[in-house]
Coordinates of C-alpha atoms in Angstrom, one line a residue:
X246 CA -0.2 0.0 0.1
X247 CA 1.4 3.5 -1.1
X248 CA 2.3 5.8 1.7
X249 CA 0.1 8.8 2.0
X250 CA 1.8 12.0 1.5
X251 CA 1.1 15.7 2.5
X252 CA 2.0 19.0 1.4
X253 CA 1.6 21.7 4.0
X254 CA 2.5 25.5 4.0
X255 CA 3.4 27.6 6.7
X256 CA 3.4 31.6 6.9
X257 CA 6.9 33.0 8.2
X258 CA 5.6 36.6 7.7
X259 CA 7.3 38.8 10.5
X260 CA 10.0 36.3 11.1
X261 CA 13.7 36.8 10.7
X262 CA 14.5 34.2 8.0
X263 CA 18.1 33.8 8.9
X264 CA 17.4 33.0 12.2
X265 CA 14.6 30.5 11.3
X266 CA 16.5 28.8 8.7
X267 CA 19.8 28.8 10.2
X268 CA 23.1 29.7 8.6
X269 CA 23.2 28.1 5.1
X270 CA 19.8 26.6 5.7
X271 CA 21.3 24.5 8.7
X272 CA 18.0 24.4 10.4
X273 CA 16.0 23.4 7.4
X274 CA 18.6 20.7 6.3
X275 CA 18.6 19.2 10.0
X276 CA 15.0 18.7 9.9
X277 CA 15.1 17.1 6.4
X278 CA 17.9 15.0 7.3
X279 CA 16.1 13.9 10.4
X280 CA 12.7 13.4 9.5
X281 CA 12.8 12.5 5.7
X282 CA 10.7 15.6 4.5
X283 CA 11.4 18.1 1.9
X284 CA 11.3 21.9 2.9
X285 CA 11.1 24.7 0.3
X286 CA 11.2 28.2 1.0
X287 CA 9.6 30.9 -1.1
X288 CA 9.0 34.5 0.0
X289 CA 7.0 34.5 3.1
X290 CA 5.9 30.8 2.7
X291 CA 7.6 27.6 3.9
X292 CA 6.3 24.2 2.3
X293 CA 6.8 21.1 4.1
X294 CA 6.5 18.0 1.8
X295 CA 6.5 14.1 2.7
X296 CA 4.6 11.5 4.5
X297 CA 1.5 12.8 6.2
X298 CA 2.6 11.7 9.7
X299 CA 6.1 13.3 9.3
X300 CA 5.0 16.4 7.6
X301 CA 2.3 17.1 10.5
X302 CA 5.1 16.5 13.1
X303 CA 7.6 18.8 11.2
X304 CA 5.1 21.4 10.8
X305 CA 4.1 21.4 14.6
X306 CA 7.9 21.8 15.3
X307 CA 8.2 24.8 12.9
X308 CA 5.0 26.5 14.0
X309 CA 6.2 26.4 17.7
X310 CA 9.5 27.9 16.6
X311 CA 7.9 30.6 14.6
X312 CA 5.5 31.4 17.6
X313 CA 8.3 31.7 20.0
X314 CA 10.2 34.1 17.5
X315 CA 7.2 36.3 16.9
X316 CA 7.0 36.6 20.8
X317 CA 10.3 37.8 20.8
X318 CA 12.0 34.7 22.3
X319 CA 15.6 34.1 21.1
X320 CA 16.4 31.1 18.9
X321 CA 20.2 30.4 18.3
X322 CA 20.7 29.5 14.6
X323 CA 23.8 27.6 15.6
X324 CA 21.7 25.1 17.4
X325 CA 19.4 24.1 14.7
X326 CA 17.7 21.2 16.7
X327 CA 17.2 22.8 20.1
X328 CA 13.5 23.2 19.4
X329 CA 12.7 19.5 18.0
X330 CA 11.8 16.4 19.9
X331 CA 14.0 13.3 19.3
X332 CA 11.9 10.4 17.7
X333 CA 8.7 11.3 19.0
X334 CA 6.1 14.3 19.5
X335 CA 7.1 16.9 22.0
X336 CA 5.3 16.8 25.2
X337 CA 2.8 19.8 25.7
X338 CA 3.6 20.1 29.3
X339 CA 5.5 23.1 30.4
X340 CA 7.8 22.5 33.2
X341 CA 9.1 26.2 33.9
X342 CA 8.5 29.6 32.1
X343 CA 11.2 31.9 31.8
X344 CA 11.8 35.1 30.3
X345 CA 13.6 33.6 27.4
X346 CA 11.5 30.5 26.7
X347 CA 9.2 27.8 28.0
X348 CA 11.1 24.5 29.3
X349 CA 9.1 21.3 28.5
X350 CA 9.9 17.6 28.0
X351 CA 11.1 17.1 24.2
X352 CA 10.7 13.2 24.0
X353 CA 8.8 10.6 25.7
X354 CA 11.6 9.7 28.1
X355 CA 11.9 13.2 29.1
X356 CA 8.2 13.4 29.8
X357 CA 8.4 10.2 32.1
X358 CA 11.2 11.8 33.6
X359 CA 9.5 14.9 34.6
X360 CA 6.4 12.8 35.7
X361 CA 8.7 10.6 37.9
X362 CA 10.2 13.8 39.6
X363 CA 6.8 14.9 40.4
X364 CA 5.3 11.6 41.7
X365 CA 8.5 10.0 43.4
X366 CA 10.8 11.4 46.1
X367 CA 14.0 9.8 44.7
X368 CA 14.6 9.5 41.1
X369 CA 17.5 8.5 39.2
X370 CA 18.0 9.7 35.5
X371 CA 20.8 7.7 33.7
X372 CA 21.9 8.2 30.1
X373 CA 24.3 10.0 27.9
X374 CA 25.0 13.6 27.7
X375 CA 22.8 16.1 26.2
X376 CA 19.6 14.0 27.1
X377 CA 18.3 16.7 29.4
X378 CA 18.8 15.0 32.6
X379 CA 20.4 17.8 34.5
X380 CA 18.6 20.5 33.0
X381 CA 15.0 19.1 33.4
X382 CA 15.9 18.4 37.0
X383 CA 17.1 21.9 37.7
X384 CA 14.0 23.3 36.0
X385 CA 11.7 21.0 37.9
X386 CA 13.5 22.3 41.0
X387 CA 13.1 25.9 40.3
X388 CA 9.4 25.4 39.7
X389 CA 8.8 23.5 42.9
X390 CA 10.5 26.3 44.8
X391 CA 8.2 28.9 42.8
X392 CA 5.3 27.0 44.2
X393 CA 6.8 27.1 47.6
X394 CA 6.5 23.2 47.9
X395 CA 10.1 23.4 49.2
X396 CA 12.1 26.0 51.1
X397 CA 15.4 25.5 49.2
X398 CA 17.4 23.9 46.3
X399 CA 20.6 22.1 46.8
X400 CA 22.6 21.2 43.8
X401 CA 25.8 19.0 44.4
X402 CA 28.5 17.1 42.3
X403 CA 31.4 15.0 43.3
X404 CA 34.7 16.9 42.8
X405 CA 36.2 14.3 40.6
X406 CA 38.6 15.5 37.8
X407 CA 37.4 14.3 34.4
X408 CA 40.6 12.5 33.4
X409 CA 42.5 15.6 33.5
X410 CA 44.9 17.1 36.1
X411 CA 43.6 20.6 37.0
X412 CA 46.5 21.1 39.2
X413 CA 46.6 23.9 41.9
X414 CA 43.6 26.3 41.9
X415 CA 44.1 29.6 43.6
X416 CA 41.6 31.4 45.9
X417 CA 39.2 30.3 48.8
X418 CA 37.2 27.1 48.9
X419 CA 34.5 28.3 46.6
X420 CA 36.9 29.4 43.9
X421 CA 38.5 25.9 44.0
X422 CA 35.4 23.9 43.7
X423 CA 33.5 26.4 41.2
X424 CA 35.2 24.5 38.1
X425 CA 33.4 21.4 39.0
X426 CA 30.0 23.1 39.5
X427 CA 29.9 25.5 36.7
X428 CA 27.4 23.3 34.4
X429 CA 24.8 23.7 37.3
X430 CA 25.4 27.5 37.7
X431 CA 24.9 27.8 33.8
X432 CA 21.7 25.8 33.9
X433 CA 20.3 28.1 36.6
X434 CA 21.3 31.4 34.7
X435 CA 19.0 30.1 31.9
X436 CA 16.2 30.0 34.4
X437 CA 16.6 32.7 37.1
X438 CA 17.8 36.4 36.6
X439 CA 21.2 37.0 37.7
X440 CA 20.3 39.4 40.5
X441 CA 17.6 37.2 41.8
X442 CA 19.9 34.1 41.4
X443 CA 22.6 36.0 43.7
X444 CA 20.0 36.7 46.1
X445 CA 18.9 33.2 46.5
X446 CA 22.6 32.2 47.0
X447 CA 23.3 34.7 49.7
X448 CA 20.0 33.9 51.4
X449 CA 21.1 30.2 51.3
X450 CA 17.7 29.1 49.5
X451 CA 19.9 28.0 46.7
X452 CA 23.1 26.0 47.7
X453 CA 25.5 24.7 45.2
X454 CA 28.4 22.7 46.7
X455 CA 30.6 19.7 46.2
X456 CA 29.2 16.3 47.4
X457 CA 31.7 16.2 50.4
X458 CA 30.0 19.1 52.0
X459 CA 26.8 16.9 52.4
X460 CA 28.2 14.7 54.8
X461 CA 26.5 14.8 58.5
X462 CA 23.5 16.9 57.2
X463 CA 19.9 16.2 57.2
X464 CA 18.2 18.1 54.3
X465 CA 14.6 18.8 55.2
X466 CA 12.0 20.8 52.9
X467 CA 14.6 20.4 50.2
X468 CA 15.0 19.7 46.5
X469 CA 18.3 18.0 46.2
X470 CA 20.0 17.2 42.9
X471 CA 23.3 15.0 42.6
X472 CA 24.7 15.5 39.1
X473 CA 27.5 13.5 37.5
X474 CA 26.8 10.6 39.9
X475 CA 28.7 8.0 37.9
X476 CA 31.7 9.5 39.8
X477 CA 30.5 8.9 43.2
X478 CA 31.9 6.0 45.2
X479 CA 29.6 3.5 46.8
X480 CA 30.0 5.0 50.5
X481 CA 29.4 8.5 48.7
X482 CA 26.0 7.4 47.2
X483 CA 24.9 6.0 50.5
X484 CA 25.9 8.9 52.3
X485 CA 24.0 11.1 49.8
X486 CA 20.8 9.1 49.9
X487 CA 20.6 9.0 53.6
X488 CA 20.8 12.7 54.0
X489 CA 17.2 13.1 52.7
X490 CA 14.8 14.4 55.3
X491 CA 11.1 15.3 55.7
X492 CA 9.2 16.9 52.7
X493 CA 12.3 16.6 50.5
X494 CA 13.0 15.2 46.9
X495 CA 16.3 13.9 45.5
X496 CA 17.1 13.5 41.8
X497 CA 20.5 11.8 40.9
X498 CA 21.7 12.1 37.4
X499 CA 24.7 10.4 35.7
X500 CA 26.2 8.7 32.6
X501 CA 27.5 5.3 33.6
X502 CA 29.6 5.2 30.2
X503 CA 31.7 8.2 31.6
X504 CA 33.0 7.2 34.9
X505 CA 36.1 9.1 35.9
X506 CA 37.1 7.1 39.2
X507 CA 40.3 5.1 39.6
X508 CA 39.5 1.7 37.6
X509 CA 39.6 -0.3 40.8
X510 CA 36.8 1.8 42.4
X511 CA 33.2 0.8 41.6
X512 CA 30.9 3.6 40.7
X513 CA 28.1 4.3 43.3
X514 CA 25.5 4.8 40.5
X515 CA 26.4 1.6 38.9
X516 CA 26.0 -0.3 42.3
X517 CA 23.0 1.4 43.4
X518 CA 20.9 0.2 40.6
X519 CA 21.4 -3.4 41.9
X520 CA 20.6 -2.3 45.5
X521 CA 17.4 -0.2 45.0
X522 CA 15.8 -1.1 41.8
X523 CA 13.2 -3.3 43.5
X524 CA 12.0 -0.5 45.6
X525 CA 8.8 0.7 44.1
X526 CA 9.0 4.2 45.8
X527 CA 12.2 4.8 43.9
X528 CA 12.2 5.6 40.1
X529 CA 14.9 4.8 37.6
X530 CA 14.5 6.7 34.2
X531 CA 17.0 5.5 31.5
X532 CA 17.7 7.8 28.6
X533 CA 19.3 7.1 25.2
X534 CA 21.0 8.7 22.3
X535 CA 17.4 9.0 20.8
X536 CA 16.9 11.6 23.6
X537 CA 19.7 13.8 22.9
X538 CA 18.5 17.5 22.2
X539 CA 21.8 19.0 21.1
X540 CA 23.2 19.3 17.8
X541 CA 22.3 16.6 15.5
X542 CA 25.8 15.3 15.3
X543 CA 25.9 14.6 19.1
X544 CA 23.5 11.6 18.6
X545 CA 25.5 10.2 15.6
X546 CA 28.8 10.8 17.8
X547 CA 27.3 8.8 20.8
X548 CA 26.1 6.0 18.5
X549 CA 29.5 5.6 16.7
X550 CA 31.2 5.4 20.2
X551 CA 28.6 2.8 21.4
X552 CA 29.3 0.8 18.2
X553 CA 33.1 1.0 18.8
X554 CA 33.0 -0.1 22.4
X555 CA 30.6 -3.1 21.6
X556 CA 33.1 -4.0 18.7
X557 CA 36.2 -3.9 20.9
X558 CA 34.5 -5.8 23.7
X559 CA 33.6 -8.4 21.3
X560 CA 37.2 -8.6 19.8
X561 CA 38.6 -9.0 23.3
X562 CA 36.2 -11.6 23.9
X563 CA 37.0 -13.7 20.7
X564 CA 40.8 -13.2 21.7
X565 CA 40.2 -14.6 25.2
X566 CA 38.3 -17.6 23.6
X567 CA 41.3 -18.2 21.2
X568 CA 43.8 -18.1 24.1
X569 CA 42.1 -20.7 26.2
X570 CA 44.0 -24.1 26.1
X571 CA 42.0 -26.9 24.5
X572 CA 41.1 -29.7 26.9
X573 CA 42.6 -33.1 26.6
X574 CA 40.2 -35.7 25.5

């Protein structure tokens, strides 16, 4: 049976075409490559041609982007796929509204992750970089604070060097740990105006600290996020999880394919999956490369590395089997 096709026109009147299309039409080319549609721009009209379901999906993505631009929201032409949803329809639910944009799930896994954060007190988000694990958890924390469901946000990371020797860092203790926590600051600056962010930090309503600072504390009425959790040891993970006090939530994020601990040290994030996966009140959400919302090449890079790792593992297994001595009959 022949697949049904559709041609749909969108008005782009009043929209800056360079921003919408991207440099050298990078945004349009990214959409064509990903969804198998054809995009044709003539004057104030943009035509989407292709299979019906794909045209409907791409048209809705473009309509959202056009709507955002007409409302004065910024769109970065160097990030042509920020507005799209990987392998699925974008969830309509808004997690947080900022001056720049609306933060919402952009894949089924992201939607399940946000729902889990709402419904469970402890949630693990595990998967590759660029899947929104940290960003959505921070957005959920800010939204929860705005609704006054908690009285403070605590963001933490283990201070583990990512395979690089950073050497001596000058300054006070905050200056020394800031490089490890910078990605958390970056996410927050996207969501909270700079002056208000500084006020929250000074009032201790928002705390950003290395994991070692959590020891011995009980965290009540808090939304706590442990980022880069693949670099915790087993004892550090246990210490963090047992800090949780009354009326608090904890979100733990990490990528178990990028562990920077010494080889002889087992990751607390790997270990905890065996220990807590049977507890119904705790939710584990697993992301894949299909949930990546960065540049289209990021997905391809992750897939290529995964394929390479599997190939190396298979070759090592074959070599070991060849090296085994044959048993005497």
